DNA sequence: GCATTTTTGAGGTACGTCCCTCATTTTGCG
DNA sequence: CGCAAAATGAGGGACGTACCTCAAAAATGC
């Protein structure tokens, strides 16, 4: 049998109340007694039973997730992943609520954030570009005791409690190595596409990409970024024009969104499989293009993992508990057609229990 | 407030006892009543509180993890990851125990497995090569109600409940694409190294590798596998000999263990950075060789994830609950120097609580 | 309509921890 | 030494579910 608080009390020769005081860091216990209790804890190998602790606390975790209302597949996929993770975590007292804000309206975002503390939330996860208004709003949240977690794109100067996502500079470097090695030793030109919504991400990726290209692949000529501003129309035009006028282009690095339009141009020009195309984020479109050969490699992050990590981190922060750093690290994944993860069958339950509606 | 069983009872117009019978699939309830209760559950959005349920069940999960006693860094790293995950899961009533068996002795393994049911275990995770004796031992375990989970290397014909690891064939294919694309269009020879401990893995990797090489990179000449039998000595000799006698070798695919010896040969011959070297499993040595340039790319799986997944799956199987397929899927990861994940600082706690010895 | 079986209700205890109150003992200080 | 303050003990209710027993009610068969 596992030792319980009662065993600790007996072992330490103190009362249950004292053990409790020590365990929960309540005041009014002598240093010496604290030591005696801790010794007993170590000696018996006591581990606090989290299920019982959580029950007793009867704590609820209402968390807000705030995302831009962009209709991009990436944000949509992320939202889905978060919703999924949330519905599973509901069994552990989590109550995750998604909020969207107008992508280009920092004031609306700030207003939304300001309204959260009054609504019973005990944590916020947020994906948004960093602005001065946002910085203030986040500081205000934290001043009210709400932990704030940055999602996907870091907000380093806001004092956020944690960042959940990949190192975009390293992701750019990874894209660079793949581009360089896939293109081989012959001279060639590389097209870089970006938008500007999450400017920080784009800048960091570009920086990492250039870093590697300059250092390791001098034979490759990386053209200046083309801004697409999230418009498929613009992207198609710009890319078609470049590919026609610059026949030396053999690689495309798509840092941002708009993969659908990109795939289309490549198909239209009959270039599928003839270019090295590297992009970010494994959305359904990208998956298809990877299988179809329009896209060569994808640098991505596991959104399911990111979503679950978000919930765990929010909870740990709300309880002021330590994190398992290894588990919360979001990896930079490289996906080729050959290691495309199978689509997990969402109905792939392996249980045999009949009345599992509530389980 | 979240609805509880009491709310369900009131809503359905039945007693608490009946709700309990329905929730836990106990007999003696009319079809009609079951429906009424389930309707109330849906209507109120009731979700069983797992923390309370587990507490009430006061169920303990003593699980056995059985690994070969190979002193390879991979197995050692895996064991460490499992131990780490186990100590964290202890707070959730998990009691993970590691067992080692003599790598080449299926009888000893079978004896070990047979001894488990009598020792209070409620699940087994196992990494071992498939043999007829093992098949029988696993069947016996399952007949006694112990779920059996295969680790790293699948045991498809044993009736194991679940497999936790990567698709080795796909991993081999991935290695193949990288090798092919990294080597470029010029003809070259590729050396393949393997051992034989976990024969199934090696065969599958080789098959996947060849599949891609034949189909996509006909200019590359893949030499027959060299067996190293896990001996660094042998590996060094064999590889040195081949590299000297076959000057066309520009790539090495190391399917199995022995990275330390491999790195050494490459360094000794002054070939660091001049060959495309692809291997499996990101152990500390491999990480170092990746940074040093002796190894170009690593196909790996996240052992931390694998370990945590193992615990979750064992627990779910023990409780006969459904799995979250997406979360339990172990991905085939490609690691280059540029996306080498930082070593998670194991002391990177972000809590501020003082008396956290027991938390 | 009666006996029998099946279904339902009522109530209680347990799980391990949290958190509260009130009394009692010990300690520190003048 | 005496008094106030600090430390500790004793006890109990709560969290939400599981699981048990026994009695009562309802459905079923004849």
XYZ file of C-alpha atoms (C1' of nucleotides) in Angstrom, chain D:
30
model
C 7.914 33.126 36.688
C 4.101 34.539 34.207
C 1.996 35.930 30.098
C 1.314 36.412 25.324
C 2.271 34.413 21.106
C 3.337 30.641 18.444
C 2.955 25.887 17.464
C 0.510 21.747 17.497
C -3.364 18.434 18.176
C -8.016 16.684 17.612
C -11.770 16.406 14.981
C -14.828 16.845 11.271
C -17.025 18.100 6.821
C -16.280 18.392 1.971
C -15.064 16.935 -2.917
C -17.615 13.194 -6.585
C -17.682 8.621 -7.443
C -17.691 3.466 -6.499
C -19.723 -0.204 -4.440
C -22.255 -2.527 -0.999
C -26.660 -4.060 1.486
C -31.398 -4.321 2.372
C -35.954 -3.087 1.633
C -39.585 -1.626 -1.322
C -41.821 -1.295 -5.588
C -42.888 -2.786 -10.089
C -43.207 -6.050 -13.704
C -43.849 -10.764 -15.090
C -45.733 -15.445 -15.478
C -49.310 -18.571 -14.429
